[in-house]
mmCIF file of C-alpha atoms in Angstrom:
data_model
loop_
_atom_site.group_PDB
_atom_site.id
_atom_site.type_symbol
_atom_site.label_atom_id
_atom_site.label_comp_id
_atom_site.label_asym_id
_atom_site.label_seq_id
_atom_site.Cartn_x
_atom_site.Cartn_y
_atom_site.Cartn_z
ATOM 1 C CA UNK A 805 30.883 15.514 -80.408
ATOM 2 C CA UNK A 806 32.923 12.494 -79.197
ATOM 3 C CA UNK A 807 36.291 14.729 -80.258
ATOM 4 C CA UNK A 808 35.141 17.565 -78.272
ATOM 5 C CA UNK A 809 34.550 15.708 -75.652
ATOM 6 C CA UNK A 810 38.016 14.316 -75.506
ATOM 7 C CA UNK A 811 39.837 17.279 -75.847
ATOM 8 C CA UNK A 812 37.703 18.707 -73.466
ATOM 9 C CA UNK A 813 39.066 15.941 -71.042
ATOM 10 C CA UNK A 814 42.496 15.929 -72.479
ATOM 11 C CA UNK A 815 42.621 20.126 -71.354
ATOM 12 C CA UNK A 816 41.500 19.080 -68.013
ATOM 13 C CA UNK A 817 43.888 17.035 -67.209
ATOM 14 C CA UNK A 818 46.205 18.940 -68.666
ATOM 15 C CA UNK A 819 44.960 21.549 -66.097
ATOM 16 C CA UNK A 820 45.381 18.798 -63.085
ATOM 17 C CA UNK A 821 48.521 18.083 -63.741
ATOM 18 C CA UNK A 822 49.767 21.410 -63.980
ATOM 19 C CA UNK A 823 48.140 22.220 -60.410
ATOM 20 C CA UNK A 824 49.564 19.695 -59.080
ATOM 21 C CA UNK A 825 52.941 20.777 -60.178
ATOM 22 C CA UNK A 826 51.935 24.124 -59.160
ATOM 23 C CA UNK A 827 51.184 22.982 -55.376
ATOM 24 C CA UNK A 828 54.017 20.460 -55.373
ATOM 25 C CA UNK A 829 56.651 23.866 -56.182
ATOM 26 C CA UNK A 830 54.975 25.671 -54.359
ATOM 27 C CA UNK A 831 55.188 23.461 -50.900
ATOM 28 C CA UNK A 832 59.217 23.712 -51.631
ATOM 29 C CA UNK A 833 59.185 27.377 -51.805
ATOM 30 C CA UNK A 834 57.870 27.504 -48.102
ATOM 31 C CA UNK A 835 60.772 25.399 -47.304
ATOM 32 C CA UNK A 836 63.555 27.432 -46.258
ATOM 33 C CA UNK A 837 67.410 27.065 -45.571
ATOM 34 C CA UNK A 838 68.105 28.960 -42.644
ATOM 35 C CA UNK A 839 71.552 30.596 -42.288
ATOM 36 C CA UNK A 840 73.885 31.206 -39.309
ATOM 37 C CA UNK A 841 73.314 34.843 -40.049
ATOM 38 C CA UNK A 842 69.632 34.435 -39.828
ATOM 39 C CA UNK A 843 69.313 35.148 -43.956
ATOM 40 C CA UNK A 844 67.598 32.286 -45.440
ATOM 41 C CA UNK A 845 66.569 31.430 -49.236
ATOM 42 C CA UNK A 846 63.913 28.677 -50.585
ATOM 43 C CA UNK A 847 65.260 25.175 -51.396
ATOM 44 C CA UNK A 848 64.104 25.904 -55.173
ATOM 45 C CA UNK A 849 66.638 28.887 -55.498
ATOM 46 C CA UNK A 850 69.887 26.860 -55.225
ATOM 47 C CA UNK A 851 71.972 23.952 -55.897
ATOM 48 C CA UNK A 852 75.012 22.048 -54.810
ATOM 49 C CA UNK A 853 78.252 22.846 -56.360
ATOM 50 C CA UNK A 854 81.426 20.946 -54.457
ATOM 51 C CA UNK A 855 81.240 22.754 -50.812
ATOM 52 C CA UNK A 856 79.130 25.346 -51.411
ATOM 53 C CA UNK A 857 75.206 26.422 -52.526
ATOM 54 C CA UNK A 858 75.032 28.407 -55.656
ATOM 55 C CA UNK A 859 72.559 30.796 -55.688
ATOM 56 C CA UNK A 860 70.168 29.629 -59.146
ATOM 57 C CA UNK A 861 66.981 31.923 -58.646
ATOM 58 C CA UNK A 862 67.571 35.562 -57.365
ATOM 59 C CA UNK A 863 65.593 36.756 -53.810
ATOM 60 C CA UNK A 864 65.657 39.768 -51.863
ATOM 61 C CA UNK A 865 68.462 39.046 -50.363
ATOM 62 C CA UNK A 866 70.714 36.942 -52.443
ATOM 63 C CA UNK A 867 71.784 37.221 -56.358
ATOM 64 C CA UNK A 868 71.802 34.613 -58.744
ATOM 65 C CA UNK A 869 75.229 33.154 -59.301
ATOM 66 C CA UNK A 870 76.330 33.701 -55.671
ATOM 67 C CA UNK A 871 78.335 31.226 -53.127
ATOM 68 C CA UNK A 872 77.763 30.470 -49.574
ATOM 69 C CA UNK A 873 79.689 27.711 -47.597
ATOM 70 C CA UNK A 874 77.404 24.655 -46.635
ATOM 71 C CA UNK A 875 79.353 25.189 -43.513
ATOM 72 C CA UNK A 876 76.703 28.268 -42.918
ATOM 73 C CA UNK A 877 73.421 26.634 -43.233
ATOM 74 C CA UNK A 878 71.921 26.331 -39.512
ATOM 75 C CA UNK A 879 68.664 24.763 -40.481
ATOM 76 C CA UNK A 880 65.665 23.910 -42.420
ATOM 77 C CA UNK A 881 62.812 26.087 -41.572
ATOM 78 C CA UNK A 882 59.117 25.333 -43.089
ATOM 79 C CA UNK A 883 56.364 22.902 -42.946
ATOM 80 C CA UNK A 884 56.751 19.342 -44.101
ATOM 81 C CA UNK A 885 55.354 18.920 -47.777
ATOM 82 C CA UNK A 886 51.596 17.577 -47.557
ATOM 83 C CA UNK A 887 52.569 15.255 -50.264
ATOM 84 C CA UNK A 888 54.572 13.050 -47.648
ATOM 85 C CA UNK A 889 52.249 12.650 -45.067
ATOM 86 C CA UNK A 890 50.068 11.800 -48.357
ATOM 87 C CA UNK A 891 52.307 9.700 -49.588
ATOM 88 C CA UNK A 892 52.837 7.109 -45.800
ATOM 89 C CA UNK A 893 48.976 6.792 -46.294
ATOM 90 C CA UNK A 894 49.207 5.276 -49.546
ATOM 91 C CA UNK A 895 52.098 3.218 -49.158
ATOM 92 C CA UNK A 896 50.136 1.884 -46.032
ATOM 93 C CA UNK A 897 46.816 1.364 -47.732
ATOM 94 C CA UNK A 898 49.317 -0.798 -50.329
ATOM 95 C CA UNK A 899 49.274 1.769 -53.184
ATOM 96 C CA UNK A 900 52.899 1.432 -53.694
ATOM 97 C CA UNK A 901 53.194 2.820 -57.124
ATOM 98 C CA UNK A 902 50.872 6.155 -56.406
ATOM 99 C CA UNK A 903 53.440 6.697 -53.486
ATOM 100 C CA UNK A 904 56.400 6.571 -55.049
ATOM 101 C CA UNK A 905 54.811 8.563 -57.422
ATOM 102 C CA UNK A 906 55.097 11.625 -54.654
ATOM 103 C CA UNK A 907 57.978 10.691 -52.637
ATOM 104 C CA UNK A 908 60.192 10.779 -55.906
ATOM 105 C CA UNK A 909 59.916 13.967 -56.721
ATOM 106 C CA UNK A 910 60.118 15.240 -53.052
ATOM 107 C CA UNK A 911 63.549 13.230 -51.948
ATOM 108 C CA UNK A 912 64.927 14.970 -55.251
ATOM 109 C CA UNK A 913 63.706 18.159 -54.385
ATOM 110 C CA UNK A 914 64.653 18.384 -51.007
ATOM 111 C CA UNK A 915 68.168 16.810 -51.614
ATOM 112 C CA UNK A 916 70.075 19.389 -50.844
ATOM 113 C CA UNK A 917 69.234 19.661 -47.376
ATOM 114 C CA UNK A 918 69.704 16.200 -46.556
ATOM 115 C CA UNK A 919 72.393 16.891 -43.755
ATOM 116 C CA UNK A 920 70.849 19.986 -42.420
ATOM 117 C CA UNK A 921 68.867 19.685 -39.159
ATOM 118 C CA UNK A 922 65.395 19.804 -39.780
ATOM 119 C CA UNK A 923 64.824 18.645 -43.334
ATOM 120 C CA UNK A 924 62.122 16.766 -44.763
ATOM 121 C CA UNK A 925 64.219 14.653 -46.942
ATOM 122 C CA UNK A 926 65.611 12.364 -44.300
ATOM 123 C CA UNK A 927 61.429 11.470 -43.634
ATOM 124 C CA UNK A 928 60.658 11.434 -47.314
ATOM 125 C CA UNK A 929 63.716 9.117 -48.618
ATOM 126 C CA UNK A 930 63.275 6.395 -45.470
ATOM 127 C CA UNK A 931 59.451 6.310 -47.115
ATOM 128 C CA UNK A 932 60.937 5.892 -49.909
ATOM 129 C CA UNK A 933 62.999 3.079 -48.819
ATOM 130 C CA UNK A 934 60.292 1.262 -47.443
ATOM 131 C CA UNK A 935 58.022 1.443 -50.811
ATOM 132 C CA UNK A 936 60.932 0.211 -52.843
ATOM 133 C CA UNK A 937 61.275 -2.545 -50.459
ATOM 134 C CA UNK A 938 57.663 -3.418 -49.993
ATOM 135 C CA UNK A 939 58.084 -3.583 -54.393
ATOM 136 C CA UNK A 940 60.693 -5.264 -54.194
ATOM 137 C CA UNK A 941 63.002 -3.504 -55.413
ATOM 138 C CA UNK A 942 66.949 -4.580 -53.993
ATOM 139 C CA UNK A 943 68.831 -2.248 -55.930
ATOM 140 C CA UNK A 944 66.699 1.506 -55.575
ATOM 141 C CA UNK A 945 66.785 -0.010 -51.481
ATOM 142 C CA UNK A 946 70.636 -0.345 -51.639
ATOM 143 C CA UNK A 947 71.514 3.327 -53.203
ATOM 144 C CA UNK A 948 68.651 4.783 -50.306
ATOM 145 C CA UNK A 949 70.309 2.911 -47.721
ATOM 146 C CA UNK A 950 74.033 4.288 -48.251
ATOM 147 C CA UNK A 951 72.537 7.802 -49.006
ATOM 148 C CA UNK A 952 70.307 8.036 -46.168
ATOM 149 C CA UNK A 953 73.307 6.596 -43.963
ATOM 150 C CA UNK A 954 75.949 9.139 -44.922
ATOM 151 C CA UNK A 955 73.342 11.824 -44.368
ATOM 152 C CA UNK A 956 72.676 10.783 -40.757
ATOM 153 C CA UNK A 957 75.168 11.960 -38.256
ATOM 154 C CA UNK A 958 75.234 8.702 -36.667
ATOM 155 C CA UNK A 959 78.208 5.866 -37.634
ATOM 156 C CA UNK A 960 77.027 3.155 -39.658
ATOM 157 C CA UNK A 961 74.005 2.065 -41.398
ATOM 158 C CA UNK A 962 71.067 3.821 -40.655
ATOM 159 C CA UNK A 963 68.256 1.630 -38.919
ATOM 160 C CA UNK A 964 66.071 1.551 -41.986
ATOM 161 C CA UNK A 965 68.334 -0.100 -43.866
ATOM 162 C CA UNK A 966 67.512 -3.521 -41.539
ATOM 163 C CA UNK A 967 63.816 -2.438 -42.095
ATOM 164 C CA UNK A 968 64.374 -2.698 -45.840
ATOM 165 C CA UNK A 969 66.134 -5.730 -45.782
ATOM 166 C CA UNK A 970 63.600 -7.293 -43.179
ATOM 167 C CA UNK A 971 60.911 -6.131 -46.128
ATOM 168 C CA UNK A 972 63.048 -7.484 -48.931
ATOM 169 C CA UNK A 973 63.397 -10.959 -47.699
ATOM 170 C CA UNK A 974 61.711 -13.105 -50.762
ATOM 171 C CA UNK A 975 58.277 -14.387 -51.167
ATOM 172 C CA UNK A 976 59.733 -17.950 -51.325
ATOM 173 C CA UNK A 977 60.928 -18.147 -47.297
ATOM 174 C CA UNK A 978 58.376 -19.593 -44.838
ATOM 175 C CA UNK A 979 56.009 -17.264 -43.893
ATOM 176 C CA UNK A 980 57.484 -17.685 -40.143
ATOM 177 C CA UNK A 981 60.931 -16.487 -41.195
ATOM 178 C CA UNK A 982 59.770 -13.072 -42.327
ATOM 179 C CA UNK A 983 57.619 -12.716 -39.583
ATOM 180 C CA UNK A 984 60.679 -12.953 -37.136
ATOM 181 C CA UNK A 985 62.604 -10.747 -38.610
ATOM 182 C CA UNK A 986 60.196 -8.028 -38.539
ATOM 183 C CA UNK A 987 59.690 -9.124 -34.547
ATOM 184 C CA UNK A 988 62.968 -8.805 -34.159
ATOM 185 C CA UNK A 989 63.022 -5.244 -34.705
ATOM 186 C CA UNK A 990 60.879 -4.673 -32.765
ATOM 187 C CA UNK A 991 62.535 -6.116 -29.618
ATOM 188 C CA UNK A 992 65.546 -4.410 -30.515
ATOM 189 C CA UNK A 993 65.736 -1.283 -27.869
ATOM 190 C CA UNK A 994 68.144 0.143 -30.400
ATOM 191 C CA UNK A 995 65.630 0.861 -33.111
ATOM 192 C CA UNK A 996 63.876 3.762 -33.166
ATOM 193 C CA UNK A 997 60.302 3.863 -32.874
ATOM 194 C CA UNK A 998 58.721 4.905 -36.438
ATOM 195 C CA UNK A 999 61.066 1.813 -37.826
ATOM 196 C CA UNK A 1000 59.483 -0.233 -35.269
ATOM 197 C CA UNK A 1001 55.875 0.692 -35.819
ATOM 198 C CA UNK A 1002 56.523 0.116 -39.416
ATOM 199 C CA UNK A 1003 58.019 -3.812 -38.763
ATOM 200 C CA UNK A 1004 55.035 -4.434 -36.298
ATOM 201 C CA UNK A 1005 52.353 -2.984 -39.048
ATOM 202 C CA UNK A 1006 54.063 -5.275 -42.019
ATOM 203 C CA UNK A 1007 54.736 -7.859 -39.301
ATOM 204 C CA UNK A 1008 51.023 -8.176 -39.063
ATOM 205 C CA UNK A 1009 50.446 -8.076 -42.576
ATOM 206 C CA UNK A 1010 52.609 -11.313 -42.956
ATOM 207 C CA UNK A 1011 50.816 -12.574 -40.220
ATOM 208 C CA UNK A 1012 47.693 -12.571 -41.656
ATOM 209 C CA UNK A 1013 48.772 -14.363 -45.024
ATOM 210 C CA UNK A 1014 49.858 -17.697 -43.443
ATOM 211 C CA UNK A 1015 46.735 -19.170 -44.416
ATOM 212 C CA UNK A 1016 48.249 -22.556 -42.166
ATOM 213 C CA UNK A 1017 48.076 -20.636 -39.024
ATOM 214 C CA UNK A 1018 44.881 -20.955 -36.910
ATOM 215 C CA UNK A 1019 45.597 -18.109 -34.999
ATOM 216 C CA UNK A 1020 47.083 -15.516 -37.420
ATOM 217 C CA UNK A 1021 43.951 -13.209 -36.896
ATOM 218 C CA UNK A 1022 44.884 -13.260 -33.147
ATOM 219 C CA UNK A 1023 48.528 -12.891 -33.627
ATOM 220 C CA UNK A 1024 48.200 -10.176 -36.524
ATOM 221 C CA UNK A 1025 45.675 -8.251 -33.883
ATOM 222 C CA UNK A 1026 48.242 -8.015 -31.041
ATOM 223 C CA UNK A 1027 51.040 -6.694 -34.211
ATOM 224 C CA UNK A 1028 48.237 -3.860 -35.229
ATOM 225 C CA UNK A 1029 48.021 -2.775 -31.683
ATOM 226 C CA UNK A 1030 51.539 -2.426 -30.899
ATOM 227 C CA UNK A 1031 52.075 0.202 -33.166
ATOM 228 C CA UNK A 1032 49.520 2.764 -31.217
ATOM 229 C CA UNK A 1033 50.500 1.252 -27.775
ATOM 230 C CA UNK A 1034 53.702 0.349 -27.726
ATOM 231 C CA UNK A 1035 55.297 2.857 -30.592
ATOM 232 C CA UNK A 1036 52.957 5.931 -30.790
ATOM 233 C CA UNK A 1037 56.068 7.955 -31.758
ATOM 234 C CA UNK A 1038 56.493 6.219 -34.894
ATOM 235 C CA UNK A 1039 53.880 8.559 -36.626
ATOM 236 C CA UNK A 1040 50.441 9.237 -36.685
ATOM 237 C CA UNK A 1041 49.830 7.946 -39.818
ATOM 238 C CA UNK A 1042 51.290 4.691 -39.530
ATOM 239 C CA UNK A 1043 49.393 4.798 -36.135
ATOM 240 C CA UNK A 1044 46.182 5.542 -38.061
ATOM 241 C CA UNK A 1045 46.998 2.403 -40.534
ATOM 242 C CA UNK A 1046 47.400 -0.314 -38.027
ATOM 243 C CA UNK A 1047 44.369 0.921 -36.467
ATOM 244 C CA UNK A 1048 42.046 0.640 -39.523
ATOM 245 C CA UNK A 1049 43.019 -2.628 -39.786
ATOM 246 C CA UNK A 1050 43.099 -3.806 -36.195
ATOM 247 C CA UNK A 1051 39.614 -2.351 -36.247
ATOM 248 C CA UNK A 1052 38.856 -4.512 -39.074
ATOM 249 C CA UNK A 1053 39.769 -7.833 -37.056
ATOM 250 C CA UNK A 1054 37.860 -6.514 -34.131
ATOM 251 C CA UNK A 1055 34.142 -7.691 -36.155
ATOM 252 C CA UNK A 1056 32.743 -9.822 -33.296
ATOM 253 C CA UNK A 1057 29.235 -7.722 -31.569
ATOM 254 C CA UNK A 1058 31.457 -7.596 -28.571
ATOM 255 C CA UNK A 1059 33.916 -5.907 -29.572
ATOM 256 C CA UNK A 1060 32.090 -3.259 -31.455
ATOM 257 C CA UNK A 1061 33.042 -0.312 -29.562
ATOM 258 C CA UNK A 1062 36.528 -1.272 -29.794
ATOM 259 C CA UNK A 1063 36.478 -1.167 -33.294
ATOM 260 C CA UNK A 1064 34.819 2.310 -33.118
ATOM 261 C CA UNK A 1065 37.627 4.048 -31.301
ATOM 262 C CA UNK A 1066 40.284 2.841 -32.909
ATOM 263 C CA UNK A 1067 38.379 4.180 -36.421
ATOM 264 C CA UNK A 1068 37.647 7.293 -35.075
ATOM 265 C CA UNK A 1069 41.276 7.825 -33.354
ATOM 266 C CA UNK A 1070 42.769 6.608 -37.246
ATOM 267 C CA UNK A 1071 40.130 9.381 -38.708
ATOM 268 C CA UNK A 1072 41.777 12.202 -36.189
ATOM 269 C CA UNK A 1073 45.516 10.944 -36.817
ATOM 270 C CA UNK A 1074 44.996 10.712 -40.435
ATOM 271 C CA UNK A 1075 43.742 13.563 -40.729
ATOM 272 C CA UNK A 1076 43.693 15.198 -44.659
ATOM 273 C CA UNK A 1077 44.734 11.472 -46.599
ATOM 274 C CA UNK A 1078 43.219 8.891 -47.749
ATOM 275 C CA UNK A 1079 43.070 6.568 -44.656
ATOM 276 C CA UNK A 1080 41.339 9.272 -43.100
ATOM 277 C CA UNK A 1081 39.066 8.817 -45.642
ATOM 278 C CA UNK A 1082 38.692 5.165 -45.067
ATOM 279 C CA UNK A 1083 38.580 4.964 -41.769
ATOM 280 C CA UNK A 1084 35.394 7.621 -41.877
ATOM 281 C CA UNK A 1085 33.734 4.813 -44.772
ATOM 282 C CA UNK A 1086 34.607 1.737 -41.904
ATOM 283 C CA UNK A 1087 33.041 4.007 -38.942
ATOM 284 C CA UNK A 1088 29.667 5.103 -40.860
ATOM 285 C CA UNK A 1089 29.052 1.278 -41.992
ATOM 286 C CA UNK A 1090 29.555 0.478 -38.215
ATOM 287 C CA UNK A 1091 27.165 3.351 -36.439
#
């Protein structure tokens, strides 16, 4: 009995595993490469080769083995994988490792359209960046940085990189020093505004571990609320991140309805992930 049992569980998540694969190809089909001549194949049915795209999966309209210049693409045309919207929740809720798990995969797949305008790997590797800095991890943050940069039509390094090295600064500094160097972006009017919601949201999270500070609650509060107020553009998950936890500081009777629509604005911008999730947990226990 026990040995049916776990191969009945070992077939099932066999079975989840494969869906997931299943969903995750299937997300990159939709994606599209968009010619100058209005053609257009799925990311999944090419690859790089020097200046061109080889054609790897026949379509309707293009054989396998065939050339076209990069020069031709136009654009990416598609909607953004739900695995990276899913993935900024749980790299926010500070499961690091689970989103890495699905931004990985995604900044590989979608490589090849890194310099075309509208791709979803620019989005997905900056993610990426941040979870390997929030794990620490100065080498993986490095590599993203220079490959993220040369993709971006801008000169020079590309804004995240000061993010990541903001996030990377170690453990041993005074809690003060990383705070002002996440503030710091912020201020800057050269930084755009999903890097600054993401400094004021870890800003606050620093905040809030300087156990010396009377205040920090106060101070970390004001961070939280930037991010909606001052950098709605940043994204509305981010957005939906500080909120939950700007709602959580708001616990005096007071303040009560406060905390209510900032959970139910985080349940509407989260919409479909796990914060969303959450936030709908925080607002039943306070109704």
């Amino acid at each position: 009995m026990a040995s049916a049992l776990s191969n009945l569980r070992s077939v099932l998540l066999g079975c989840t595993l494969c869906a997931a694969q299943i969903a995750l190809s299937a997300a990159a089909d939709a994606v599209r490469i968009v010619f100058m001549n209005g053609k257009s194949i799925p990311i999944t049915a090419v690859a790089r080769k020097g200046d061109d795209f080889v054609v790897i999966a026949a379509t309707e309209l293009f054989n396998e083995g065939q050339t076209i210049p990069l020069g031709q693409a136009d654009h990416v045309y598609g909607e953004a994988p739900p695995e990276l919207k899913q993935a900024v929740a749980l790299l926010l809720m500070e499961k690091t490792s689970d989103a890495k798990k699905l931004l990985e995969p995604l900044v590989s797949q979608h490589r090849i359209t890194a310099k075309i305008p509208g791709n979803y790997w620019l989005e997905a590797a900056r993610a990426l960046l941040v979870a390997c800095a929030v794990g620490g991890d100065a080498r993986k943050c490095t590599e993203l940085g220079i490959e993220i940069s040369e993709a971006t039509p801008a000169a020079g390094n590309d804004p995240f990189v000061k993010l990541g090295k903001a996030l990377l600064m170690p453990a041993t500094l005074k809690p003060e020093e990383r705070e002002t160097a996440l503030a710091d972006l912020t201020t800057d009017k050269n930084m755009p505004a999903d890097v600054c919601a993401y400094a004021s949201f870890y800003r606050a999270n620093f905040v809030r571990q300087d156990k010396r500070d009377e205040k920090r609650n106060a101070k970390a509060l004001e961070a939280y609320l930037m991010v909606p107020c001052l950098f709605p553009s940043g994204g509305l998950v981010i957005m939906a991140a500080a909120e939950i936890k700007a709602a959580e500081l708001l616990n005096a009777p007071a303040r009560r309805e406060e905390s209510l629509a900032l959970l139910r604005s985080a349940v509407r911008g989260a919409a479909g992930t796990p914060l969303a999730e959450e936030a709908s947990k925080r607002l039943k226990s306070l109704q």
